mmCIF file of C-alpha atoms and ligand atoms in Angstrom:
data_model
loop_
_atom_site.group_PDB
_atom_site.id
_atom_site.type_symbol
_atom_site.label_atom_id
_atom_site.label_comp_id
_atom_site.label_asym_id
_atom_site.label_seq_id
_atom_site.Cartn_x
_atom_site.Cartn_y
_atom_site.Cartn_z
ATOM 1 C CA MET A 1 4.429 -30.204 -6.941
ATOM 2 C CA SER A 2 7.287 -30.794 -3.675
ATOM 3 C CA GLU A 3 5.435 -33.259 -0.394
ATOM 4 C CA LEU A 4 2.723 -32.523 1.754
ATOM 5 C CA THR A 5 4.575 -31.187 4.650
ATOM 6 C CA GLU A 6 2.758 -28.773 6.470
ATOM 7 C CA SER A 7 -1.105 -28.728 7.341
ATOM 8 C CA ALA A 8 -2.880 -25.182 8.519
ATOM 9 C CA ARG A 9 -6.754 -24.161 9.588
ATOM 10 C CA CYS A 10 -5.179 -21.222 8.264
ATOM 11 C CA LEU A 11 -2.730 -19.472 6.538
ATOM 12 C CA ILE A 12 -1.952 -15.581 5.624
ATOM 13 C CA ILE A 13 0.133 -14.207 3.157
ATOM 14 C CA GLY A 14 1.191 -11.023 3.583
ATOM 15 C CA SER A 15 2.116 -8.961 7.087
ATOM 16 C CA GLY A 16 0.789 -5.624 6.759
ATOM 17 C CA PRO A 17 -1.861 -4.030 9.173
ATOM 18 C CA GLY A 18 -4.858 -6.289 6.885
ATOM 19 C CA GLY A 19 -1.887 -9.760 7.662
ATOM 20 C CA TYR A 20 -1.190 -9.570 11.310
ATOM 21 C CA THR A 21 -4.426 -8.220 12.094
ATOM 22 C CA ALA A 22 -6.003 -11.354 11.182
ATOM 23 C CA ALA A 23 -3.748 -13.175 12.709
ATOM 24 C CA ILE A 24 -3.635 -11.725 15.962
ATOM 25 C CA TYR A 25 -7.692 -13.284 15.539
ATOM 26 C CA ALA A 26 -7.735 -15.679 14.651
ATOM 27 C CA ALA A 27 -4.907 -17.254 16.888
ATOM 28 C CA ARG A 28 -7.319 -15.995 20.153
ATOM 29 C CA ALA A 29 -10.359 -18.014 17.536
ATOM 30 C CA ASP A 30 -7.631 -21.035 18.106
ATOM 31 C CA LEU A 31 -7.337 -21.411 13.927
ATOM 32 C CA LYS A 32 -3.477 -21.386 15.248
ATOM 33 C CA PRO A 33 -3.017 -19.429 11.728
ATOM 34 C CA LEU A 34 0.508 -19.369 10.071
ATOM 35 C CA ILE A 35 0.949 -16.295 8.151
ATOM 36 C CA TYR A 36 3.707 -16.089 5.860
ATOM 37 C CA GLN A 37 6.119 -13.036 5.879
ATOM 38 C CA GLY A 38 6.685 -11.637 1.259
ATOM 39 C CA MET A 39 8.768 -9.747 0.144
ATOM 40 C CA GLN A 40 8.516 -6.718 2.376
ATOM 41 C CA PRO A 41 7.800 -8.419 5.887
ATOM 42 C CA GLY A 42 5.580 -5.261 7.731
ATOM 43 C CA GLY A 43 4.579 -4.244 4.063
ATOM 44 C CA GLN A 44 4.416 -0.719 3.555
ATOM 45 C CA LEU A 45 4.159 1.401 6.262
ATOM 46 C CA THR A 46 8.092 0.227 7.091
ATOM 47 C CA ILE A 47 8.685 2.077 4.254
ATOM 48 C CA THR A 48 7.422 5.552 6.341
ATOM 49 C CA THR A 49 8.196 6.933 9.212
ATOM 50 C CA GLU A 50 6.234 8.506 11.764
ATOM 51 C CA VAL A 51 2.815 7.116 11.272
ATOM 52 C CA ASP A 52 0.401 10.470 12.758
ATOM 53 C CA ASN A 53 -3.059 8.840 12.556
ATOM 54 C CA PHE A 54 -2.917 5.256 13.560
ATOM 55 C CA PRO A 55 -5.321 5.602 16.637
ATOM 56 C CA GLY A 56 -3.990 4.476 20.349
ATOM 57 C CA TYR A 57 -0.304 5.985 19.568
ATOM 58 C CA PRO A 58 -1.314 9.262 20.710
ATOM 59 C CA LYS A 59 2.044 10.653 20.268
ATOM 60 C CA GLY A 60 2.671 8.854 16.833
ATOM 61 C CA ILE A 61 5.109 5.683 16.301
ATOM 62 C CA THR A 62 7.624 5.107 13.127
ATOM 63 C CA GLY A 63 5.830 2.627 10.225
ATOM 64 C CA PRO A 64 8.767 -0.358 11.299
ATOM 65 C CA GLU A 65 7.733 0.127 15.136
ATOM 66 C CA MET A 66 4.119 -0.455 14.892
ATOM 67 C CA MET A 67 5.164 -3.816 12.645
ATOM 68 C CA GLU A 68 7.037 -4.603 14.837
ATOM 69 C CA GLN A 69 4.481 -4.317 17.908
ATOM 70 C CA PHE A 70 2.201 -6.394 15.735
ATOM 71 C CA LYS A 71 4.333 -9.184 14.589
ATOM 72 C CA GLU A 72 4.565 -9.225 18.768
ATOM 73 C CA GLN A 73 0.477 -8.683 19.011
ATOM 74 C CA ALA A 74 0.083 -11.941 16.775
ATOM 75 C CA GLU A 75 3.034 -14.588 18.173
ATOM 76 C CA ARG A 76 1.702 -13.475 21.780
ATOM 77 C CA PHE A 77 -1.589 -15.333 21.104
ATOM 78 C CA GLY A 78 0.419 -18.193 19.464
ATOM 79 C CA THR A 79 0.478 -17.262 15.657
ATOM 80 C CA GLN A 80 3.556 -18.670 14.103
ATOM 81 C CA VAL A 81 5.471 -16.433 11.739
ATOM 82 C CA ARG A 82 7.725 -16.559 9.102
ATOM 83 C CA SER A 83 9.956 -14.744 5.751
ATOM 84 C CA GLY A 84 9.366 -16.186 3.196
ATOM 85 C CA VAL A 85 7.953 -15.683 -0.002
ATOM 86 C CA VAL A 86 4.184 -17.493 -1.158
ATOM 87 C CA THR A 87 5.291 -18.793 -4.442
ATOM 88 C CA ALA A 88 2.119 -20.727 -5.928
ATOM 89 C CA VAL A 89 -1.020 -21.555 -4.837
ATOM 90 C CA ASP A 90 -4.479 -23.639 -5.828
ATOM 91 C CA PHE A 91 -7.208 -23.805 -5.164
ATOM 92 C CA SER A 92 -8.798 -25.321 -7.455
ATOM 93 C CA LYS A 93 -9.039 -28.583 -4.803
ATOM 94 C CA ARG A 94 -9.689 -28.014 -0.989
ATOM 95 C CA PRO A 95 -7.738 -28.122 0.976
ATOM 96 C CA PHE A 96 -6.113 -25.700 -0.877
ATOM 97 C CA ILE A 97 -2.239 -25.667 -1.164
ATOM 98 C CA VAL A 98 -0.120 -23.973 -0.297
ATOM 99 C CA THR A 99 3.745 -22.883 -1.921
ATOM 100 C CA ALA A 100 6.661 -20.944 -0.289
ATOM 101 C CA ASP A 101 9.723 -20.020 -1.038
ATOM 102 C CA ASP A 102 11.401 -22.314 1.721
ATOM 103 C CA GLY A 103 10.287 -25.238 0.270
ATOM 104 C CA LYS A 104 7.575 -25.956 2.437
ATOM 105 C CA THR A 105 3.901 -26.890 0.353
ATOM 106 C CA ILE A 106 1.020 -26.624 3.263
ATOM 107 C CA ALA A 107 -2.144 -28.093 2.652
ATOM 108 C CA ALA A 108 -4.685 -24.982 4.627
ATOM 109 C CA GLU A 109 -7.833 -25.415 5.057
ATOM 110 C CA THR A 110 -8.965 -21.022 4.109
ATOM 111 C CA VAL A 111 -6.451 -18.671 3.168
ATOM 112 C CA ILE A 112 -6.293 -15.418 3.554
ATOM 113 C CA ILE A 113 -5.043 -13.021 0.886
ATOM 114 C CA ALA A 114 -3.337 -9.772 2.604
ATOM 115 C CA THR A 115 -0.407 -9.384 0.091
ATOM 116 C CA GLY A 116 -1.161 -5.361 -0.345
ATOM 117 C CA ALA A 117 0.218 -2.784 -2.991
ATOM 118 C CA SER A 118 3.231 -1.763 -3.576
ATOM 119 C CA ALA A 119 2.890 1.750 -4.780
ATOM 120 C CA LYS A 120 5.370 2.035 -7.399
ATOM 121 C CA TRP A 121 7.813 4.768 -7.829
ATOM 122 C CA LEU A 122 10.179 6.856 -10.686
ATOM 123 C CA GLY A 123 12.595 4.490 -10.248
ATOM 124 C CA MET A 124 15.735 7.118 -9.752
ATOM 125 C CA GLU A 125 18.355 6.726 -7.656
ATOM 126 C CA SER A 126 18.462 9.786 -5.855
ATOM 127 C CA GLU A 127 14.046 8.775 -4.969
ATOM 128 C CA LYS A 128 15.992 6.407 -3.189
ATOM 129 C CA LYS A 129 17.715 8.128 -0.671
ATOM 130 C CA PHE A 130 15.120 10.502 0.166
ATOM 131 C CA MET A 131 12.104 7.676 1.154
ATOM 132 C CA GLY A 132 11.441 8.431 4.346
ATOM 133 C CA MET A 133 13.108 11.188 4.070
ATOM 134 C CA GLY A 134 10.900 13.996 2.445
ATOM 135 C CA VAL A 135 9.954 11.394 -0.058
ATOM 136 C CA SER A 136 6.778 9.171 0.106
ATOM 137 C CA GLY A 137 4.466 7.925 -1.512
ATOM 138 C CA CYS A 138 1.530 8.285 1.019
ATOM 139 C CA ALA A 139 0.243 12.206 1.297
ATOM 140 C CA THR A 140 -2.499 11.149 3.452
ATOM 141 C CA CYS A 141 0.014 9.012 6.139
ATOM 142 C CA ASP A 142 2.088 11.988 5.548
ATOM 143 C CA GLY A 143 1.202 15.435 4.380
ATOM 144 C CA PHE A 144 0.904 16.675 8.038
ATOM 145 C CA PHE A 145 4.477 16.907 8.613
ATOM 146 C CA TYR A 146 4.506 19.627 6.052
ATOM 147 C CA ARG A 147 2.672 22.218 7.062
ATOM 148 C CA GLY A 148 3.335 25.376 5.884
ATOM 149 C CA GLN A 149 5.283 24.173 2.956
ATOM 150 C CA ASP A 150 6.125 23.441 -0.111
ATOM 151 C CA VAL A 151 5.778 20.107 -1.862
ATOM 152 C CA VAL A 152 6.020 18.591 -5.307
ATOM 153 C CA ILE A 153 3.622 15.624 -5.955
ATOM 154 C CA VAL A 154 3.816 13.910 -9.745
ATOM 155 C CA GLY A 155 1.359 11.257 -11.477
ATOM 156 C CA GLY A 156 -1.563 12.961 -13.687
ATOM 157 C CA GLY A 157 -4.660 10.380 -12.486
ATOM 158 C CA ASP A 158 -6.783 11.254 -9.964
ATOM 159 C CA THR A 159 -4.765 10.076 -6.838
ATOM 160 C CA ALA A 160 -2.402 12.196 -7.567
ATOM 161 C CA ALA A 161 -5.831 15.381 -8.153
ATOM 162 C CA GLU A 162 -7.326 14.179 -4.746
ATOM 163 C CA GLU A 163 -3.646 13.937 -2.951
ATOM 164 C CA ALA A 164 -2.681 17.586 -4.275
ATOM 165 C CA THR A 165 -5.661 19.012 -3.633
ATOM 166 C CA TYR A 166 -5.236 17.463 -0.019
ATOM 167 C CA LEU A 167 -2.465 19.031 0.230
ATOM 168 C CA ALA A 168 -3.019 22.092 -1.400
ATOM 169 C CA LYS A 169 -4.806 22.454 2.417
ATOM 170 C CA LEU A 170 -2.283 21.667 5.038
ATOM 171 C CA CYS A 171 0.700 23.530 2.411
ATOM 172 C CA LYS A 172 1.911 26.915 1.142
ATOM 173 C CA LYS A 173 1.893 25.993 -2.777
ATOM 174 C CA VAL A 174 1.703 22.834 -4.193
ATOM 175 C CA TYR A 175 3.895 21.745 -7.778
ATOM 176 C CA MET A 176 2.255 20.130 -9.288
ATOM 177 C CA VAL A 177 4.476 18.114 -12.142
ATOM 178 C CA HIS A 178 3.083 15.088 -14.397
ATOM 179 C CA ARG A 179 4.565 14.783 -17.781
ATOM 180 C CA ARG A 180 1.921 15.088 -20.153
ATOM 181 C CA GLY A 181 -0.621 18.305 -21.249
ATOM 182 C CA GLU A 182 -3.283 17.045 -20.057
ATOM 183 C CA LEU A 183 -4.285 15.026 -16.639
ATOM 184 C CA ARG A 184 -5.833 12.097 -17.469
ATOM 185 C CA ALA A 185 -7.771 12.120 -13.058
ATOM 186 C CA SER A 186 -11.754 12.302 -14.001
ATOM 187 C CA LYS A 187 -13.096 15.716 -15.257
ATOM 188 C CA ALA A 188 -13.980 16.299 -11.362
ATOM 189 C CA MET A 189 -11.146 16.469 -9.978
ATOM 190 C CA GLN A 190 -9.381 17.898 -13.298
ATOM 191 C CA HIS A 191 -11.883 21.080 -12.139
ATOM 192 C CA LYS A 192 -11.039 20.918 -7.935
ATOM 193 C CA VAL A 193 -6.780 21.229 -9.769
ATOM 194 C CA LEU A 194 -7.245 23.031 -11.490
ATOM 195 C CA ASN A 195 -8.648 26.087 -9.460
ATOM 196 C CA THR A 196 -7.148 25.656 -6.337
ATOM 197 C CA PRO A 197 -5.024 29.240 -6.589
ATOM 198 C CA ASN A 198 -1.868 27.006 -4.817
ATOM 199 C CA ILE A 199 -0.983 23.810 -6.778
ATOM 200 C CA GLU A 200 0.918 25.509 -9.708
ATOM 201 C CA MET A 201 0.989 22.858 -12.231
ATOM 202 C CA VAL A 202 4.219 22.263 -13.466
ATOM 203 C CA TRP A 203 3.099 20.650 -17.041
ATOM 204 C CA ASN A 204 4.606 18.293 -19.582
ATOM 205 C CA ASN A 205 7.915 18.096 -17.583
ATOM 206 C CA ALA A 206 9.646 14.988 -15.724
ATOM 207 C CA PRO A 207 11.742 14.713 -11.904
ATOM 208 C CA GLU A 208 14.959 14.660 -13.299
ATOM 209 C CA GLU A 209 16.384 14.360 -9.667
ATOM 210 C CA VAL A 210 15.461 14.441 -6.243
ATOM 211 C CA LEU A 211 17.888 17.683 -4.678
ATOM 212 C CA GLY A 212 18.448 17.578 -1.016
ATOM 213 C CA ASP A 213 21.365 17.682 2.634
ATOM 214 C CA ASP A 214 21.831 15.056 5.207
ATOM 215 C CA ASN A 215 18.737 17.030 7.347
ATOM 216 C CA GLY A 216 15.819 15.604 3.613
ATOM 217 C CA VAL A 217 14.929 16.985 0.425
ATOM 218 C CA THR A 218 15.043 20.856 -0.534
ATOM 219 C CA GLY A 219 14.109 19.947 -4.169
ATOM 220 C CA VAL A 220 13.268 18.276 -7.483
ATOM 221 C CA ARG A 221 15.065 18.883 -10.352
ATOM 222 C CA VAL A 222 12.440 18.416 -13.192
ATOM 223 C CA ARG A 223 13.134 18.378 -16.663
ATOM 224 C CA ASN A 224 10.758 19.285 -19.732
ATOM 225 C CA VAL A 225 10.065 16.925 -22.054
ATOM 226 C CA LYS A 226 8.996 18.837 -24.932
ATOM 227 C CA THR A 227 12.145 21.436 -25.018
ATOM 228 C CA GLY A 228 14.337 19.230 -22.796
ATOM 229 C CA GLU A 229 14.774 22.007 -20.086
ATOM 230 C CA SER A 230 15.736 21.683 -16.527
ATOM 231 C CA ARG A 231 14.443 23.615 -13.296
ATOM 232 C CA ASP A 232 14.740 23.010 -9.688
ATOM 233 C CA LEU A 233 11.834 23.442 -7.351
ATOM 234 C CA GLN A 234 12.331 24.975 -4.400
ATOM 235 C CA ALA A 235 10.251 22.407 -1.758
ATOM 236 C CA MET A 236 10.558 20.297 1.315
ATOM 237 C CA GLY A 237 8.901 17.119 0.269
ATOM 238 C CA LEU A 238 8.524 14.759 -2.595
ATOM 239 C CA PHE A 239 5.085 12.544 -3.532
ATOM 240 C CA VAL A 240 4.916 10.298 -5.646
ATOM 241 C CA ALA A 241 1.494 9.337 -6.765
ATOM 242 C CA ILE A 242 1.473 7.916 -10.484
ATOM 243 C CA GLY A 243 -0.042 4.995 -9.401
ATOM 244 C CA HIS A 244 0.109 1.338 -7.565
ATOM 245 C CA LYS A 245 0.215 -1.797 -7.933
ATOM 246 C CA PRO A 246 -1.546 -4.812 -6.967
ATOM 247 C CA ASN A 247 0.672 -7.916 -5.357
ATOM 248 C CA THR A 248 -1.993 -10.981 -6.847
ATOM 249 C CA GLU A 249 0.404 -12.343 -9.199
ATOM 250 C CA ILE A 250 0.161 -15.759 -8.055
ATOM 251 C CA PHE A 251 -3.643 -15.072 -7.639
ATOM 252 C CA ALA A 252 -4.703 -14.423 -11.543
ATOM 253 C CA SER A 253 -6.652 -17.264 -12.460
ATOM 254 C CA GLN A 254 -7.735 -18.905 -8.566
ATOM 255 C CA VAL A 255 -10.060 -15.883 -7.318
ATOM 256 C CA ASP A 256 -11.360 -13.079 -9.334
ATOM 257 C CA LEU A 257 -10.023 -10.382 -10.259
ATOM 258 C CA ASP A 258 -11.011 -6.489 -11.296
ATOM 259 C CA GLU A 259 -9.878 -5.054 -14.313
ATOM 260 C CA MET A 260 -6.646 -2.869 -11.967
ATOM 261 C CA ASN A 261 -6.078 -6.687 -10.992
ATOM 262 C CA TYR A 262 -7.620 -6.392 -7.246
ATOM 263 C CA VAL A 263 -8.961 -8.641 -6.041
ATOM 264 C CA ILE A 264 -12.709 -9.183 -6.068
ATOM 265 C CA THR A 265 -14.182 -9.363 -2.187
ATOM 266 C CA LYS A 266 -18.267 -9.160 -2.213
ATOM 267 C CA PRO A 267 -19.437 -5.843 -0.267
ATOM 268 C CA GLY A 268 -19.432 -6.027 2.781
ATOM 269 C CA THR A 269 -17.096 -9.068 3.677
ATOM 270 C CA THR A 270 -13.538 -10.088 2.501
ATOM 271 C CA GLN A 271 -15.560 -13.486 1.417
ATOM 272 C CA THR A 272 -13.441 -13.610 -2.429
ATOM 273 C CA SER A 273 -14.344 -16.281 -5.190
ATOM 274 C CA VAL A 274 -13.152 -19.103 -3.647
ATOM 275 C CA GLU A 275 -15.182 -19.962 -0.124
ATOM 276 C CA GLY A 276 -12.456 -20.445 2.383
ATOM 277 C CA VAL A 277 -10.654 -17.270 0.983
ATOM 278 C CA PHE A 278 -10.516 -14.238 2.912
ATOM 279 C CA ALA A 279 -8.362 -10.507 1.017
ATOM 280 C CA CYS A 280 -8.035 -8.423 3.506
ATOM 281 C CA GLY A 281 -6.443 -4.673 2.907
ATOM 282 C CA ASP A 282 -4.690 -3.310 0.076
ATOM 283 C CA VAL A 283 -4.406 -6.445 -2.319
ATOM 284 C CA GLN A 284 -9.049 -5.532 -2.151
ATOM 285 C CA ASP A 285 -8.883 -2.250 -1.797
ATOM 286 C CA HIS A 286 -7.816 1.129 -3.630
ATOM 287 C CA HIS A 287 -9.737 2.975 -3.059
ATOM 288 C CA TYR A 288 -8.496 4.260 1.112
ATOM 289 C CA ARG A 289 -5.438 2.418 1.065
ATOM 290 C CA GLN A 290 -4.876 3.378 5.186
ATOM 291 C CA ALA A 291 -3.321 0.827 7.989
ATOM 292 C CA ILE A 292 -6.788 1.721 9.839
ATOM 293 C CA THR A 293 -8.501 0.136 7.022
ATOM 294 C CA ALA A 294 -6.279 -2.362 6.417
ATOM 295 C CA ALA A 295 -6.618 -3.383 9.904
ATOM 296 C CA GLY A 296 -10.129 -3.607 10.254
ATOM 297 C CA THR A 297 -10.863 -5.714 6.510
ATOM 298 C CA GLY A 298 -7.953 -7.982 8.454
ATOM 299 C CA CYS A 299 -10.259 -8.287 11.711
ATOM 300 C CA MET A 300 -13.515 -9.189 8.939
ATOM 301 C CA ALA A 301 -11.897 -11.471 7.384
ATOM 302 C CA ALA A 302 -10.848 -13.977 10.411
ATOM 303 C CA ILE A 303 -13.936 -13.459 11.643
ATOM 304 C CA GLU A 304 -15.304 -14.777 8.647
ATOM 305 C CA ALA A 305 -12.389 -17.762 7.998
ATOM 306 C CA GLU A 306 -13.657 -18.734 11.491
ATOM 307 C CA ARG A 307 -17.143 -19.151 10.904
ATOM 308 C CA TYR A 308 -16.616 -21.058 7.091
ATOM 309 C CA LEU A 309 -14.544 -23.139 9.746
ATOM 310 C CA GLY A 310 -17.516 -24.034 12.295
ATOM 311 C CA SER A 311 -20.255 -23.715 9.475
HETATM 312 P P1 LIG B 401 -3.043 6.005 -12.575
HETATM 313 O O1 LIG B 401 -2.685 4.708 -13.434
HETATM 314 O O2 LIG B 401 -5.050 6.522 -13.066
HETATM 315 O O3 LIG B 401 -2.402 7.146 -13.448
HETATM 316 C C1 LIG B 401 -1.498 7.656 -12.291
HETATM 317 C C2 LIG B 401 -0.728 8.781 -13.260
HETATM 318 O O4 LIG B 401 1.029 8.643 -12.700
HETATM 319 C C3 LIG B 401 -1.199 8.923 -14.681
HETATM 320 O O5 LIG B 401 -1.030 10.712 -14.887
HETATM 321 C C4 LIG B 401 0.029 9.206 -15.158
HETATM 322 O O6 LIG B 401 0.967 8.934 -16.674
HETATM 323 C C5 LIG B 401 0.996 9.108 -14.433
HETATM 324 N N1 LIG B 401 3.299 8.329 -14.443
HETATM 325 C C6 LIG B 401 2.373 6.757 -14.514
HETATM 326 N N2 LIG B 401 4.070 6.483 -14.806
HETATM 327 C C7 LIG B 401 5.075 7.526 -14.500
HETATM 328 C C8 LIG B 401 6.276 7.581 -14.755
HETATM 329 N N3 LIG B 401 6.745 7.044 -14.502
HETATM 330 N N4 LIG B 401 6.668 8.833 -14.751
HETATM 331 C C9 LIG B 401 5.630 9.491 -14.033
HETATM 332 N N5 LIG B 401 4.609 9.991 -14.465
HETATM 333 C C10 LIG B 401 3.742 9.078 -14.407
HETATM 334 O O7 LIG B 401 -3.365 6.085 -10.982
HETATM 335 P P2 LIG B 401 -3.595 6.121 -9.420
HETATM 336 O O8 LIG B 401 -3.315 5.752 -8.469
HETATM 337 O O9 LIG B 401 -4.474 7.857 -9.866
HETATM 338 O O10 LIG B 401 -5.793 6.153 -10.204
HETATM 339 C C11 LIG B 401 -4.754 4.053 -10.112
HETATM 340 C C12 LIG B 401 -6.902 4.952 -9.911
HETATM 341 O O11 LIG B 401 -8.169 4.667 -8.953
HETATM 342 C C13 LIG B 401 -7.711 5.345 -10.646
HETATM 343 O O12 LIG B 401 -8.633 4.005 -11.972
HETATM 344 C C14 LIG B 401 -8.803 5.971 -10.668
HETATM 345 O O13 LIG B 401 -9.762 7.312 -11.228
HETATM 346 C C15 LIG B 401 -8.452 5.156 -9.692
HETATM 347 N N6 LIG B 401 -8.836 6.417 -8.427
HETATM 348 C C16 LIG B 401 -9.804 6.791 -8.142
HETATM 349 C C17 LIG B 401 -10.321 7.821 -7.253
HETATM 350 C C18 LIG B 401 -11.396 8.470 -6.677
HETATM 351 O O14 LIG B 401 -12.582 8.088 -7.526
HETATM 352 N N7 LIG B 401 -12.280 9.170 -5.539
HETATM 353 C C19 LIG B 401 -8.903 8.068 -5.789
HETATM 354 C C20 LIG B 401 -8.079 7.670 -6.653
HETATM 355 C C21 LIG B 401 -8.230 6.427 -7.245
HETATM 356 P P3 LIG B 401 0.174 9.414 -17.401
HETATM 357 O O15 LIG B 401 -1.278 10.656 -17.288
HETATM 358 O O16 LIG B 401 0.579 10.038 -19.281
HETATM 359 O O17 LIG B 401 -0.417 7.954 -17.788
#
């Protein structure tokens, strides 16, 4: 390990709504937080377009703009924001030791894990091209923009099923594309999906290409994995709901994770299995996954860190 170069009362790893809200509260509590922004500064919201469901923005705001404002607000109270990725942590000793890819090693009295969860994507070039222009990873966030239109959702798990039924309330028609002939979702969710008249199941199909023009998505070309036949589904939006991956690799042997590798927190708190280490936002939440809930738990984490330091 490199030589210890600095110390911090509160070190925050990750810069989505959870991390920045923790920073705002920690800075105002005089903890002089240091935040490492991580792989995707600003987090998942920086890959969306309009955010219309965050209270306080009656006219909406773009995800990247909103995250810039979170950052400004955190800095206004003295948060030190660093671009860089934390590569290793050692929570077995106190202060905790955190190493980053900028060559710094920090001795931290408290750590707030806010590294989020990344949506899994299909991996097509055209999916990347139309990201934020019709391709989305969150129906709750973006479904509203497709009111009265036809959309495609890909996936067969509980998330896809839940999002398909949500979209069906807003959209004219929802094509649910699944690579097998049977859903993975719970029986109750399957029942709901299969009994919603404007959801059309497209079984045994995998997206091949996202079709579109300068204005965004116009459809999705899918291929039947059994017959090899292709078909174009006309739609203005493609929702990818094939799962999320919590960004917890570096914490695997340091704090308790659940069977899906999300950080386990004590119910009603952000306390992890290590005292003084807290977790907020999507890295500990595979249920709500909203900016506002991440911000809420970020606030909790900072208050709990302050109390821990004062105790
Ligand atoms: P899952 O891993 O359960 O499901 C992912 C789905 O995407 C599967 O149907 C899978 O297909 C499909 N898939 C994966 N990769 C690809 C790919 N490359 N191309 C096409 N399809 C793909 O993820 P979820 O996000 O749905 O759920 C995660 C966990 O959260 C689950 O345990 C779920 O039960 C839980 N959850 C619970 C909810 C609730 O209780 N209300 C709501 C949402 C989630 P295949 O089936 O063939 O593997």
